[in-house]
Amino acid sequence: MTTLSPENSLSARWSASFILVKRKPPIDKTEWDAFFDENGLLAKSRDSICVNILERGLHPLVRTEAWKFLTGYYSWQSSQDERLTVDSTRRKNYEALCEMYGKIQPLLENLHRNFMETRNNIAYDIQKLYDKDHLGNVLIDKKRLEKILLLSYVCNTQLMVEHDHETFWLFQFFLQKTEHSCVINIGVGKNLDMLNDLIDFLDPVFAEHLRGRGAGTVRSLFPWFCFCFQRAFKSFEDVWRLWEVLLTGKPCRNFQVLVAYSMLQMVREQVLQESMTRDDIILACNNLIDLDADVLISAACLIYAELIQRDLLPPQGDCTARGHGPRPWFPVSLPVDQAQD
């Protein structure tokens, strides 16, 4: 793992390019295909592709394939033939899991109370989802989603693709990629701690207010991380836009903490001017809806640039400690090319 330095050329590029919210057109199918040679091997650096995804996003027609690379379903070093083998293997494994589940389902229903409770919760939550948009277009196949979520729970593991086995494995890999950032409870706790640190160092006036009248506010932002901020956006397109940025690891690890900080800054002036207490602050945060993902990503990238400028970087190679000297621990390292596939 290599720590990004203030001299890093990419950091200067992010600082400059994200001052303006408007971005170039997203990566389309023709451009995506050009990233690979005739054997399907990556012909462009993974780092460069991830920076492009950060700055521009992906066209919806590209996401089905691109997310397989971003989540780790495919290796970035794989050939086309190797990816076909991966698809075949994952399909067979998924079918085996479904067969296994069919055999043990009666046993789970009779012996495991948690299974019945979880199944009922999944079914209840899925029924509350909007399955069609305002034009009547189907957004969600509820039966398919219920099956995949329940199978994921049974296997103790983690939708935008055509086949069930692809959805299942993408879900698993997505959870693995985000287990320390958004999904698993212990990861959320770490994120909230980092968010507290970030407020302390970048906005001490706001931090002091939150410690007093707004006590407990940051801990109450738990749903932001649990739901990967999806409730704040105006459309699923914005949700996908942010999520694929988080999966790139650009511009830094745990970028979602900078996103949360940027969202808090949107209510900062109102909170201070009205001397809001915790409940009012939470209400103001919950009213942050219909956000534009590009605006939010832009704001978070500027916070990242400020961290570099102020030299608020983690000690070299330290990925677990917090509070070293005058610097907080913000894991703003891990260039994607050096990350594990």
XYZ file of C-alpha atoms in Angstrom:
341
model
C 0.000 0.000 0.000
C 1.324 3.411 -0.971
C 0.195 6.637 0.644
C -0.850 9.422 -1.676
C 1.277 12.526 -1.270
C 0.494 16.207 -1.887
C 2.748 16.033 -4.932
C 0.682 13.255 -6.488
C -0.296 14.434 -9.951
C -3.703 12.763 -9.782
C -4.626 14.715 -6.660
C -3.941 17.963 -8.490
C -6.028 16.725 -11.389
C -8.980 15.869 -9.105
C -8.690 19.205 -7.327
C -8.890 21.113 -10.587
C -11.355 18.973 -12.512
C -13.986 18.760 -9.790
C -14.245 22.477 -9.162
C -16.739 22.353 -12.020
C -19.624 19.953 -11.550
C -20.320 19.441 -15.248
C -18.593 16.358 -16.554
C -17.768 14.828 -19.892
C -20.179 12.240 -21.309
C -20.077 8.912 -19.462
C -18.029 5.999 -20.782
C -20.114 4.318 -23.493
C -19.934 0.789 -24.919
C -17.617 1.722 -27.781
C -15.103 3.361 -25.449
C -15.346 0.545 -22.896
C -14.668 -2.101 -25.553
C -11.616 -0.120 -26.677
C -10.084 -0.628 -23.211
C -9.441 -4.297 -24.164
C -7.388 -5.957 -26.897
C -8.501 -8.685 -29.308
C -8.089 -11.343 -26.602
C -10.115 -9.390 -24.091
C -7.071 -8.428 -22.022
C -6.940 -4.966 -20.486
C -5.075 -2.665 -22.866
C -5.383 0.427 -20.685
C -4.290 0.810 -17.077
C -6.854 -0.097 -14.463
C -6.005 3.089 -12.592
C -6.769 5.225 -15.634
C -10.109 3.500 -16.173
C -11.102 4.006 -12.533
C -10.188 7.705 -12.664
C -12.343 8.031 -15.788
C -15.236 6.364 -13.969
C -14.790 8.793 -11.083
C -14.767 11.825 -13.353
C -17.339 10.757 -15.941
C -19.319 7.735 -14.802
C -20.577 4.822 -16.874
C -23.295 4.672 -19.493
C -26.128 2.385 -18.289
C -25.411 -0.080 -21.114
C -21.837 -0.501 -19.836
C -22.630 -1.128 -16.176
C -23.588 -4.785 -16.539
C -20.038 -5.665 -17.587
C -18.067 -2.893 -15.865
C -19.474 -3.656 -12.418
C -18.231 -7.225 -12.746
C -14.707 -5.819 -12.845
C -15.314 -3.194 -10.164
C -16.734 -5.696 -7.677
C -14.160 -8.412 -8.349
C -16.530 -10.819 -10.122
C -13.973 -10.665 -12.947
C -10.255 -10.158 -12.490
C -8.876 -7.087 -14.249
C -6.100 -9.347 -15.565
C -8.464 -11.905 -17.122
C -8.867 -12.692 -20.812
C -12.199 -13.113 -22.588
C -11.874 -16.907 -22.455
C -11.095 -16.798 -18.738
C -14.168 -14.672 -18.106
C -16.346 -17.155 -20.003
C -14.991 -19.879 -17.714
C -15.752 -17.730 -14.663
C -19.326 -17.211 -15.876
C -19.827 -20.930 -16.393
C -18.377 -21.811 -12.985
C -20.431 -19.213 -11.136
C -23.617 -20.308 -12.875
C -23.009 -23.944 -11.856
C -22.147 -22.948 -8.287
C -25.298 -20.855 -8.059
C -27.436 -23.713 -9.327
C -25.826 -25.996 -6.726
C -26.629 -23.468 -3.991
C -30.243 -23.293 -5.129
C -30.484 -27.080 -5.070
C -28.927 -27.202 -1.609
C -31.326 -24.538 -0.351
C -34.307 -26.485 -1.665
C -33.211 -29.507 0.338
C -32.505 -27.738 3.623
C -35.347 -25.194 3.565
C -37.771 -27.440 5.587
C -35.056 -27.990 8.185
C -34.359 -24.271 8.454
C -38.064 -23.493 8.835
C -38.459 -26.025 11.656
C -35.249 -25.523 13.606
C -34.059 -21.977 13.061
C -36.256 -19.195 14.369
C -33.896 -16.566 12.931
C -34.463 -17.965 9.453
C -38.237 -17.537 9.643
C -37.877 -14.068 11.109
C -35.405 -13.019 8.415
C -37.541 -14.488 5.632
C -40.596 -12.616 6.897
C -38.599 -9.373 7.194
C -37.262 -9.725 3.655
C -40.735 -10.407 2.266
C -42.219 -7.477 4.209
C -39.532 -5.027 3.111
C -39.716 -6.101 -0.526
C -43.470 -5.581 -0.622
C -42.937 -1.964 0.411
C -40.654 -1.292 -2.557
C -41.942 0.599 -5.556
C -41.771 -1.944 -8.357
C -42.721 0.464 -11.168
C -41.762 3.993 -12.130
C -44.206 6.810 -12.860
C -44.534 5.577 -16.471
C -45.423 2.057 -15.405
C -42.064 0.525 -16.309
C -41.073 -2.401 -14.069
C -38.123 -1.502 -11.842
C -37.881 -4.605 -9.664
C -38.774 -8.270 -10.008
C -39.815 -8.763 -6.389
C -39.889 -12.559 -6.443
C -36.428 -12.704 -7.979
C -35.071 -10.214 -5.460
C -36.608 -12.095 -2.517
C -35.074 -15.372 -3.674
C -31.583 -13.882 -4.066
C -31.655 -12.035 -0.736
C -32.841 -15.109 1.127
C -30.260 -17.345 -0.534
C -27.590 -14.788 0.309
C -28.677 -14.889 3.949
C -28.674 -18.684 4.057
C -25.168 -18.804 2.562
C -24.044 -16.181 5.093
C -22.455 -14.013 2.452
C -23.559 -10.534 -1.087
C -29.391 -5.546 -9.625
C -28.729 -4.833 -12.766
C -27.861 -7.952 -14.687
C -29.964 -10.374 -16.646
C -29.232 -13.735 -15.022
C -29.958 -14.729 -11.429
C -26.528 -16.258 -10.886
C -24.866 -13.016 -12.013
C -27.054 -10.950 -9.692
C -26.325 -13.251 -6.772
C -22.549 -13.194 -7.213
C -22.415 -9.461 -7.934
C -24.370 -8.884 -4.737
C -21.886 -10.977 -2.774
C -18.871 -9.245 -4.251
C -20.468 -5.837 -3.700
C -20.907 -6.625 -0.018
C -17.306 -7.802 0.234
C -16.076 -4.597 -1.380
C -18.127 -2.429 0.959
C -18.009 -4.424 4.191
C -15.716 -1.870 5.853
C -17.575 1.106 4.466
C -21.304 0.777 4.149
C -22.981 -2.542 4.751
C -21.720 -4.451 7.774
C -22.543 -2.832 11.126
C -18.970 -2.803 12.414
C -17.903 -1.019 9.239
C -20.565 1.623 9.761
C -19.250 2.278 13.273
C -15.752 2.854 11.924
C -17.143 5.228 9.311
C -18.990 7.249 11.927
C -15.783 7.507 13.981
C -13.890 8.763 10.939
C -16.664 11.233 10.179
C -16.381 12.585 13.727
C -12.628 12.972 13.294
C -13.079 14.711 9.975
C -15.497 17.258 11.431
C -13.147 17.883 14.375
C -10.198 18.705 12.153
C -11.870 20.528 9.271
C -14.715 22.335 11.030
C -14.048 22.744 14.782
C -16.877 25.278 15.192
C -19.423 22.822 13.836
C -17.822 20.001 15.820
C -18.208 21.946 19.057
C -21.896 22.537 18.351
C -22.438 18.834 17.616
C -20.733 17.872 20.873
C -23.068 20.166 22.765
C -26.566 20.829 21.482
C -26.258 18.273 18.695
C -24.893 15.441 20.827
C -25.391 12.079 19.154
C -26.105 13.530 15.717
C -23.262 11.780 13.922
C -24.156 8.393 15.406
C -27.696 8.919 14.152
C -26.412 9.128 10.563
C -26.104 5.343 10.632
C -28.674 4.909 7.793
C -26.575 7.043 5.439
C -23.929 4.345 5.432
C -26.239 1.344 5.783
C -28.159 2.335 2.660
C -25.141 3.720 0.789
C -26.849 7.147 0.654
C -29.462 5.913 -1.809
C -32.353 7.717 -0.079
C -30.716 11.097 -0.663
C -30.728 10.980 -4.452
C -33.272 12.036 -6.998
C -32.956 8.887 -9.127
C -31.414 5.411 -9.254
C -29.086 6.737 -11.930
C -27.535 8.965 -9.253
C -27.314 5.998 -6.874
C -25.446 3.911 -9.452
C -23.188 6.876 -10.203
C -22.039 7.167 -6.585
C -21.803 3.424 -5.984
C -19.546 2.825 -8.967
C -17.276 5.625 -7.745
C -17.084 3.962 -4.322
C -16.161 0.678 -6.012
C -13.254 2.265 -7.907
C -11.479 3.240 -4.680
C -10.978 6.694 -6.195
C -10.009 9.282 -5.225
C -9.337 7.498 -1.926
C -10.427 4.675 0.306
C -13.561 5.283 2.348
C -14.627 8.080 0.037
C -18.130 7.625 1.483
C -16.938 9.392 4.667
C -16.104 12.481 2.611
C -19.508 12.180 0.935
C -21.211 12.145 4.346
C -19.161 15.146 5.475
C -20.170 17.048 2.325
C -23.823 16.296 3.011
C -23.496 17.577 6.576
C -21.990 20.783 5.238
C -25.208 21.355 3.289
C -27.101 21.887 6.553
C -24.261 23.463 8.532
C -25.290 27.112 8.260
C -28.909 26.368 9.098
C -27.847 24.288 12.108
C -25.588 27.023 13.515
C -27.872 29.963 12.740
C -30.890 28.294 14.346
C -28.812 26.675 17.104
C -30.443 23.366 16.316
C -30.476 20.478 18.747
C -29.958 16.840 17.823
C -33.515 16.004 16.722
C -33.792 19.104 14.532
C -30.396 18.390 12.976
C -31.416 14.823 12.169
C -34.637 16.125 10.608
C -32.640 18.555 8.472
C -30.321 15.741 7.392
C -33.266 13.513 6.523
C -34.648 16.323 4.376
C -31.573 16.134 2.146
C -33.286 14.472 -0.805
C -33.266 14.731 -4.598
C -29.523 15.353 -4.549
C -27.441 15.305 -7.710
C -24.677 12.682 -7.505
C -22.235 14.759 -9.565
C -22.634 17.737 -7.251
C -22.044 15.543 -4.211
C -19.050 13.746 -5.735
C -17.595 17.101 -6.732
C -17.943 18.465 -3.192
C -16.414 15.335 -1.652
C -13.461 15.450 -4.071
C -12.755 19.032 -3.037
C -12.720 17.900 0.599
C -10.204 15.233 -0.406
C -8.038 17.867 -2.091
C -8.209 19.964 1.090
C -7.055 16.989 3.172
C -4.015 16.615 0.936
C -3.303 20.343 0.996
C -3.438 20.371 4.796
C -1.321 17.220 4.992
C -3.995 15.322 6.909
C -2.794 11.950 5.662
C -2.357 8.572 7.397
C 1.044 7.367 8.575
C 2.808 5.283 5.934
C 1.481 1.737 5.927
C -0.785 2.225 8.949
C -4.275 0.985 8.158
C -5.773 0.461 11.597
C -4.696 3.130 14.091
C -6.382 6.446 14.714
C -5.304 9.671 16.352
C -1.554 9.675 15.619
C -0.145 12.989 16.771
C -1.856 16.080 15.347
C -3.293 14.147 12.408
C -6.478 12.104 12.419
C -6.420 8.758 10.676
C -8.165 9.121 7.343
C -7.477 6.131 5.085
C -7.008 8.185 1.937
C -4.558 5.763 0.407
C -4.712 2.572 -1.627
C -4.095 3.433 -5.280
C -6.296 1.035 -7.202
C -3.491 -0.567 -9.221
C -1.932 -1.795 -5.982
C -5.149 -3.085 -4.486
C -5.946 -6.763 -4.473
C -8.249 -8.023 -7.199
